[in-house]
GROMACS .gro file of C-alpha atoms in nm:
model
  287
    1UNK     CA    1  -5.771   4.949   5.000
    2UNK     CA    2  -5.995   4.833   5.315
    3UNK     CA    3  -6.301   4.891   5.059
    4UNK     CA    4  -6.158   4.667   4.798
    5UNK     CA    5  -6.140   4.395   5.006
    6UNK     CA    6  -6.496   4.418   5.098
    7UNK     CA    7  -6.595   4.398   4.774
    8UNK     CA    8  -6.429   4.138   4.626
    9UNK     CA    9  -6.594   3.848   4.864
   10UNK     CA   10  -6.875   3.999   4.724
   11UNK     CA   11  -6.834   3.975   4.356
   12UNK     CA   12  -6.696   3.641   4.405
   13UNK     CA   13  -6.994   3.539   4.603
   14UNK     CA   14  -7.202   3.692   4.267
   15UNK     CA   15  -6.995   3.470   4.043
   16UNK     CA   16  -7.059   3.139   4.237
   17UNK     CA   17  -7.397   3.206   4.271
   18UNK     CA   18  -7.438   3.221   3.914
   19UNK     CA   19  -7.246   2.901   3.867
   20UNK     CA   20  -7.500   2.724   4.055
   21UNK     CA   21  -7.794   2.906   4.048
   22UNK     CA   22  -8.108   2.638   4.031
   23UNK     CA   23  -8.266   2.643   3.675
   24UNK     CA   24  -8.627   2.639   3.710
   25UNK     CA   25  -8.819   2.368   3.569
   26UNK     CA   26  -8.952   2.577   3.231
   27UNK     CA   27  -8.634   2.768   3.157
   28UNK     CA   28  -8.440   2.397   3.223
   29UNK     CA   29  -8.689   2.220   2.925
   30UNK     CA   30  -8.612   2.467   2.726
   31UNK     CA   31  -8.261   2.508   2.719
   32UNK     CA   32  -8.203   2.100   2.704
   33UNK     CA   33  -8.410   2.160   2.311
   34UNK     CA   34  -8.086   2.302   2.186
   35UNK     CA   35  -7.868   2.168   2.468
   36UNK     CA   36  -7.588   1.944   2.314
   37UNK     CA   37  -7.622   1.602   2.454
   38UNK     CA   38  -7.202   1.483   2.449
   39UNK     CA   39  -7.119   1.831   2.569
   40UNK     CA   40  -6.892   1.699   2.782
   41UNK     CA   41  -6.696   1.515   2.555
   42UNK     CA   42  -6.708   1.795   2.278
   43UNK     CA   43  -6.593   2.047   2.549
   44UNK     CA   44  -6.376   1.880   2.835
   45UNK     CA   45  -6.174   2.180   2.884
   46UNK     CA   46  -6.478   2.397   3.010
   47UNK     CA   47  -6.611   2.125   3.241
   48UNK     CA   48  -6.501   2.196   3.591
   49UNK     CA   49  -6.230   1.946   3.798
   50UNK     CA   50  -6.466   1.655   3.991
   51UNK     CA   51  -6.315   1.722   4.301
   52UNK     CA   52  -6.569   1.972   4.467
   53UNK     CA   53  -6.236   2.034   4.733
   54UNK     CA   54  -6.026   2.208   4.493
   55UNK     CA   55  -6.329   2.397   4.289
   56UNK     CA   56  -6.267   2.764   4.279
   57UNK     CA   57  -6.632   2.936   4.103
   58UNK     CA   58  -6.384   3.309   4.061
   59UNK     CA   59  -6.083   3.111   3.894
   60UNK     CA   60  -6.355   2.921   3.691
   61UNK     CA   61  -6.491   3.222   3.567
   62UNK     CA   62  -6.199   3.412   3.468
   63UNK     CA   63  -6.056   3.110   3.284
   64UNK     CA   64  -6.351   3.075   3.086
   65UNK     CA   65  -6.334   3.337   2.944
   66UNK     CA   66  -6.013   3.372   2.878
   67UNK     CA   67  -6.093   3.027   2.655
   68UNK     CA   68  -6.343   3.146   2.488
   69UNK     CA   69  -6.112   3.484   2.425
   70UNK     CA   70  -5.850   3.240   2.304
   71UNK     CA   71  -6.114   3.069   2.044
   72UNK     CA   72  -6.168   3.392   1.875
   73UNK     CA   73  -5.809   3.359   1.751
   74UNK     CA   74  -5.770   3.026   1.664
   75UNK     CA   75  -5.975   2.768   1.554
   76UNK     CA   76  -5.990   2.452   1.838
   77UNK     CA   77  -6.196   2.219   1.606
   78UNK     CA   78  -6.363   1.906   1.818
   79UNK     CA   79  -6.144   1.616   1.830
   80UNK     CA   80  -6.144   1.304   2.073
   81UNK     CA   81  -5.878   1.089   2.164
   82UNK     CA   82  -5.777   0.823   1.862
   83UNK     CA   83  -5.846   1.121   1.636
   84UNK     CA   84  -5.555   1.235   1.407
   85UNK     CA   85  -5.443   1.589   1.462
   86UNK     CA   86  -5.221   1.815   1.327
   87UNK     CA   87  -5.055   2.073   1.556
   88UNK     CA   88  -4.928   2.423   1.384
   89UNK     CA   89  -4.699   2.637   1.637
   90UNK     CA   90  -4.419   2.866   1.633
   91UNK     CA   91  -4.035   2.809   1.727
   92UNK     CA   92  -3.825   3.049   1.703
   93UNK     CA   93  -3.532   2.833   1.710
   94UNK     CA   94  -3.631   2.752   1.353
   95UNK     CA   95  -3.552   2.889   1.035
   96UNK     CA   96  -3.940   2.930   0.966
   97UNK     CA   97  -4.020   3.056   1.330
   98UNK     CA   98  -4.302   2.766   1.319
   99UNK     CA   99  -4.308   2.411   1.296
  100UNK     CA  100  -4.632   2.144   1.180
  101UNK     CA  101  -4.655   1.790   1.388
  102UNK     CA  102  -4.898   1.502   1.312
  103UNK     CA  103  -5.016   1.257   1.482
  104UNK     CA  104  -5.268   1.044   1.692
  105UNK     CA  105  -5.385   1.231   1.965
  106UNK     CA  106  -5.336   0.976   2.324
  107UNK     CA  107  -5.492   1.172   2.610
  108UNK     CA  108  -5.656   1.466   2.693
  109UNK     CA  109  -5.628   1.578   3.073
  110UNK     CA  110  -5.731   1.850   3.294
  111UNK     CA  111  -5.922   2.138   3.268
  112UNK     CA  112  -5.938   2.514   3.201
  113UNK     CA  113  -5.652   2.694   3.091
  114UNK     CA  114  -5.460   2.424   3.191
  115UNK     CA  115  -5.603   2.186   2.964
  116UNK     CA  116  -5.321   1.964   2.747
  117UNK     CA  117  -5.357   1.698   2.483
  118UNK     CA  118  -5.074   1.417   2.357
  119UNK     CA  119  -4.963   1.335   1.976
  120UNK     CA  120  -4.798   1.044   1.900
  121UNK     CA  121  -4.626   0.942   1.573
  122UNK     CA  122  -4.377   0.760   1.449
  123UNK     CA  123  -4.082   0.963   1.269
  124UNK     CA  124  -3.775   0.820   1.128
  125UNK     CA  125  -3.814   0.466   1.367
  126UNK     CA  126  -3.873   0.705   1.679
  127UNK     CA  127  -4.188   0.736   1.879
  128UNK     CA  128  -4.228   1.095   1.920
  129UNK     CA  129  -4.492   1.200   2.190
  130UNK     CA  130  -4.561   1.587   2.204
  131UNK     CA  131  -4.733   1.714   2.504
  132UNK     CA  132  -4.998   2.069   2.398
  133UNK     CA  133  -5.134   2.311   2.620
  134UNK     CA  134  -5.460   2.383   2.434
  135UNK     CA  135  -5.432   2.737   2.530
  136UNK     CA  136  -5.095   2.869   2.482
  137UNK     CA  137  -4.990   3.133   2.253
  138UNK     CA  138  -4.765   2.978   2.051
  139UNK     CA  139  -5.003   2.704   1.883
  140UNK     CA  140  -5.093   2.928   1.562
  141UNK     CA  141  -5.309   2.599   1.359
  142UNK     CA  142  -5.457   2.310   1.506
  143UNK     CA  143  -5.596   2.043   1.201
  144UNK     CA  144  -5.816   1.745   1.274
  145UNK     CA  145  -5.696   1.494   0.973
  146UNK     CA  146  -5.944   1.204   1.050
  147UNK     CA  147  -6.202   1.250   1.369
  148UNK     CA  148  -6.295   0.967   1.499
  149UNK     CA  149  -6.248   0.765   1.834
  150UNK     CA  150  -6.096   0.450   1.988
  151UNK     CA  151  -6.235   0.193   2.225
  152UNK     CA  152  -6.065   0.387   2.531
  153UNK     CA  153  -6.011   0.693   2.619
  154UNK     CA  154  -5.643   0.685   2.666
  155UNK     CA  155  -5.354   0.538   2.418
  156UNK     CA  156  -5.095   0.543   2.628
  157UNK     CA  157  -4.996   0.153   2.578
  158UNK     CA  158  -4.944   0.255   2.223
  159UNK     CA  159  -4.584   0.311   2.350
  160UNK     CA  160  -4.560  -0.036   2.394
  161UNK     CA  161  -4.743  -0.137   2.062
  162UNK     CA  162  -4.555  -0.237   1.733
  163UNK     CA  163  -4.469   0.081   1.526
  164UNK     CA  164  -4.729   0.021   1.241
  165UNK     CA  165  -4.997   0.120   1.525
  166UNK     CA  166  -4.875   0.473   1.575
  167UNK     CA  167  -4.700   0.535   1.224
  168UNK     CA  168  -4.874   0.842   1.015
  169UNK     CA  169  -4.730   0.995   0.701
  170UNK     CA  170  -4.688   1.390   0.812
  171UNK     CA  171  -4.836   1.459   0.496
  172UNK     CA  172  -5.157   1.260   0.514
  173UNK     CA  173  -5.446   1.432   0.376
  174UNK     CA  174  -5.771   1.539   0.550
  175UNK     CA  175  -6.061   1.319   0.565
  176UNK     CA  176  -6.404   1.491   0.589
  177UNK     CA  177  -6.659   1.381   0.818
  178UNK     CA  178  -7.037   1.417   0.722
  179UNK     CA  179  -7.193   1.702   0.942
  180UNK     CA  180  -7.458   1.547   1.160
  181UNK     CA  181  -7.327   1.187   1.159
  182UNK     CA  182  -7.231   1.019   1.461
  183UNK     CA  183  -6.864   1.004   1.556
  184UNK     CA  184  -6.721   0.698   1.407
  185UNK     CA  185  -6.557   0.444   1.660
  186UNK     CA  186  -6.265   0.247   1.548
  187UNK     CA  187  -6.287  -0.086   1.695
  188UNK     CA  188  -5.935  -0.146   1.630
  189UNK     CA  189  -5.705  -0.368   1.887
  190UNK     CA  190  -5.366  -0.291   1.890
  191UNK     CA  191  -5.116  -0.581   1.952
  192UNK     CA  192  -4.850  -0.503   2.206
  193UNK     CA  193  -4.456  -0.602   2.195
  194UNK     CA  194  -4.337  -0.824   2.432
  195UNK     CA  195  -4.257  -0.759   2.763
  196UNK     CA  196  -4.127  -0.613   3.010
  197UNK     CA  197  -4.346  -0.289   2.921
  198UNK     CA  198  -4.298   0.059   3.042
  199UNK     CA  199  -4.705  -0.053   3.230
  200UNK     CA  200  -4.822  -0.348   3.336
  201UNK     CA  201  -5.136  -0.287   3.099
  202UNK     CA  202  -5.279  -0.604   3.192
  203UNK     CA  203  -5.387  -0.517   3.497
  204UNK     CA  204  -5.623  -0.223   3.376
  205UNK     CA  205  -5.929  -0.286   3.137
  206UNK     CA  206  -5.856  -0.155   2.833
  207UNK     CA  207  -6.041  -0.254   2.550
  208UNK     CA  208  -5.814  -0.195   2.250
  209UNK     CA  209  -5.552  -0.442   2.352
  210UNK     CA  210  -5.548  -0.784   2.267
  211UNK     CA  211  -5.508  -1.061   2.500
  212UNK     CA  212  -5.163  -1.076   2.556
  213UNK     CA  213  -5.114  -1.206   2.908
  214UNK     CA  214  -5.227  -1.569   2.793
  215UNK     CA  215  -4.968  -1.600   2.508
  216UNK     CA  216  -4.696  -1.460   2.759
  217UNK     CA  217  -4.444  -1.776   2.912
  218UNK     CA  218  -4.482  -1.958   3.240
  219UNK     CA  219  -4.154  -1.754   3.355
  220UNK     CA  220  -4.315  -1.422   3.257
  221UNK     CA  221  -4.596  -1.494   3.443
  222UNK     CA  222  -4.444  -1.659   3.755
  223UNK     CA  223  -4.288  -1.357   3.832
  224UNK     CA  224  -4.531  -1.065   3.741
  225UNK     CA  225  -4.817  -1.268   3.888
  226UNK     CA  226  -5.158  -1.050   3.786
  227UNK     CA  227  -5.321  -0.902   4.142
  228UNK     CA  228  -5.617  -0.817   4.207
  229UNK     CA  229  -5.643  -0.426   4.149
  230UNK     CA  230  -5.866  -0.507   3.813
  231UNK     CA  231  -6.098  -0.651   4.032
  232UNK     CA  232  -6.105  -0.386   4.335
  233UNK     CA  233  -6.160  -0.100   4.074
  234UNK     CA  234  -6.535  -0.211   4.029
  235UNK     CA  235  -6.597  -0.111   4.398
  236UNK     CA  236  -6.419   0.207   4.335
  237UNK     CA  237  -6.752   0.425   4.433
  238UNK     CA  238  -6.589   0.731   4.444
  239UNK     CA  239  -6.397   0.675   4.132
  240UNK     CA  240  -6.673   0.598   3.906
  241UNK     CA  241  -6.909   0.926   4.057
  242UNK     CA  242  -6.595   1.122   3.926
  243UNK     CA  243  -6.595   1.016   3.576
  244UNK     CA  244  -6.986   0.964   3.524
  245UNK     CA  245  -7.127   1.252   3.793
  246UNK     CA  246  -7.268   1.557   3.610
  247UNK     CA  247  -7.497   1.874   3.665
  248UNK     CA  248  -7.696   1.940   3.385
  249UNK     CA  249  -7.761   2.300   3.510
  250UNK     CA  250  -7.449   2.383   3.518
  251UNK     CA  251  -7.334   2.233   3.181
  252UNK     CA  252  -7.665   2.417   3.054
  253UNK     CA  253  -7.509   2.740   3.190
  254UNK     CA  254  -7.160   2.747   3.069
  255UNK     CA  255  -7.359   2.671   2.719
  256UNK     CA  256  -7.521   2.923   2.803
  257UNK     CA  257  -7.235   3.156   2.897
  258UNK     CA  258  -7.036   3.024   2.529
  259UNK     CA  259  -7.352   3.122   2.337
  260UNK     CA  260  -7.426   3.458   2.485
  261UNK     CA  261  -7.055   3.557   2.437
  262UNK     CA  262  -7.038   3.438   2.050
  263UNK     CA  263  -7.376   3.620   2.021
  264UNK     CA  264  -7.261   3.914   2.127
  265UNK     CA  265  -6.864   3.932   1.948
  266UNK     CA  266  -7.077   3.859   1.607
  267UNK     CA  267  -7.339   4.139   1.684
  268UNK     CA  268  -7.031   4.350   1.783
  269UNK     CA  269  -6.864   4.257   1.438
  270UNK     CA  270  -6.558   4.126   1.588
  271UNK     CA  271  -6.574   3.753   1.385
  272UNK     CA  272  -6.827   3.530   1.252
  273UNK     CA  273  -6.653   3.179   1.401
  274UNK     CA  274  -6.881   3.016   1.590
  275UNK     CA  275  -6.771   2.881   1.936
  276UNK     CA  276  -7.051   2.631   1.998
  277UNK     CA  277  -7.077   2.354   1.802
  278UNK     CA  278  -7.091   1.959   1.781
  279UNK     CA  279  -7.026   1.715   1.456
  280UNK     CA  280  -7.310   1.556   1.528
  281UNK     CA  281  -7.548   1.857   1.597
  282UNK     CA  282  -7.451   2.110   1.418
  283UNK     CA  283  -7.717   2.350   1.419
  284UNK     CA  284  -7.824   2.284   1.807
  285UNK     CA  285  -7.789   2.633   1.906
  286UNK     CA  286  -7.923   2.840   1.654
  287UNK     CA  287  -8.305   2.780   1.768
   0.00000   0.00000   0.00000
């Protein structure tokens, strides 16, 4: 027992190491030829939380892959928030066992195995918001209907939008997009209801909603007076390394790490799904 607790410090130690080993300057140029520029956007789940603090290199490891076990299952197609998705999973509270939802995916948060994404739609008069944990078990089929993306990169104000903006017919047919085109962005702006809202959305810069604190009444706006937190948020230093800060070693080496595993399941004969792949480059990796 005393021996396996030696050794585990050290095969952790191992495992970080690798996670931020120092590419040298030759093997670096060549691995950005075939590196995919957006991978962070293709692949949020595998990027690791932005708060160093709470990093843990053996828990990364493991998760990863886990994920990329998972992917040998089931297809996780790219998608991006404002895309239209179609979710596949089992119930067994239904007659079927399984049960298909459609809708406009809202958010996509966290990381790892923990990794969810939102659908929204519109069903019957109802706004229906479904929460997905990318990784569990019971999703059997997940369909991107349209890809595309929005102006932000969260839709959660659609609550608070007219119905027409989140309203999707369940049976809406696929729409394919041309491999090795950009992703298109709809520059749609959604109008929201009146208030009071579940947010005040007017206070954080979103770009798909249309001016709607000027056409609100001199009683609406004497008592929600808009503050200032819009304007602190540029000085937000810390907030903005978060979102923008990234190591391009160690996005080269989870590639890496993806590419070496589907290498070596397809060699071994167990599937011939690729793993790593963008829309826009689809043939990035195979140099």
């Amino acid at each position: 027992m005393q021996c396996n607790i030696r050794i585990l410090p050290l095969e952790a130690r191992i495992i970080g190491q690798r996670a931020y080993r120092r590419l040298s300057h030759e093997e670096r140029k060549i691995r950005l030829e075939r590196h995919i520029p957006n991978f962070r956007e293709v692949y949020p789940d595998f990027q690791p939380t932005s708060m160093y603090g709470r990093r843990n290199l053996l828990r990364e490891e493991l998760e990863r892959k886990d994920m990329l076990e998972r992917r040998l299952r089931i297809d996780i197609p790219e998608f991006y928030v404002g895309s239209i998705v179609a979710v596949t999973y089992s119930d067994k509270k239904l007659v079927e066992l399984k049960n298909r939802f459609l809708g406009i995916c809202i958010s996509r948060r966290l990381e790892g195995l923990k990794s969810q994404f939102t659908l929204r739609n519109i069903i019957e008069g109802i706004g229906v918001e479904i929460m997905y944990e990318m990784y569990t078990p019971t999703i059997t089929k997940i369909e991107v209907i349209k890809l595309e993306k929005r102006l932000d990169d969260d839709l959660s104000y659609l609550v608070d939008a007219y119905p027409e903006y989140s309203t999707f017919n369940i049976h809406m047919e696929p729409t394919s997009h041309i491999v090795g085109k950009p992703i298109p962005i709809n520059p749609l702006k959604v109008k929201l209801r009146p208030p009071p809202w579940t947010r005040r959305w007017e206070l954080f810069d979103y770009k798909g909603i249309e001016d709607v604190w000027s056409e609100q009444t001199p009683w609406y706006k004497k008592k929600f007076r808009r503050t200032k937190i819009t304007d602190l948020r540029k000085y937000d230093l810390i907030a903005d390394y978060r979102q923008i800060a990234t190591d391009i070693d160690e996005e080269l080496l989870i590639e890496q790490e993806m590419l070496d595993f589907e290498t070596q399941k397809q060699q071994a004969g167990a599937t011939k799904r690729k793993i790593l792949r963008s829309a826009e480059q689809p043939h990035s990796h195979d140099l």
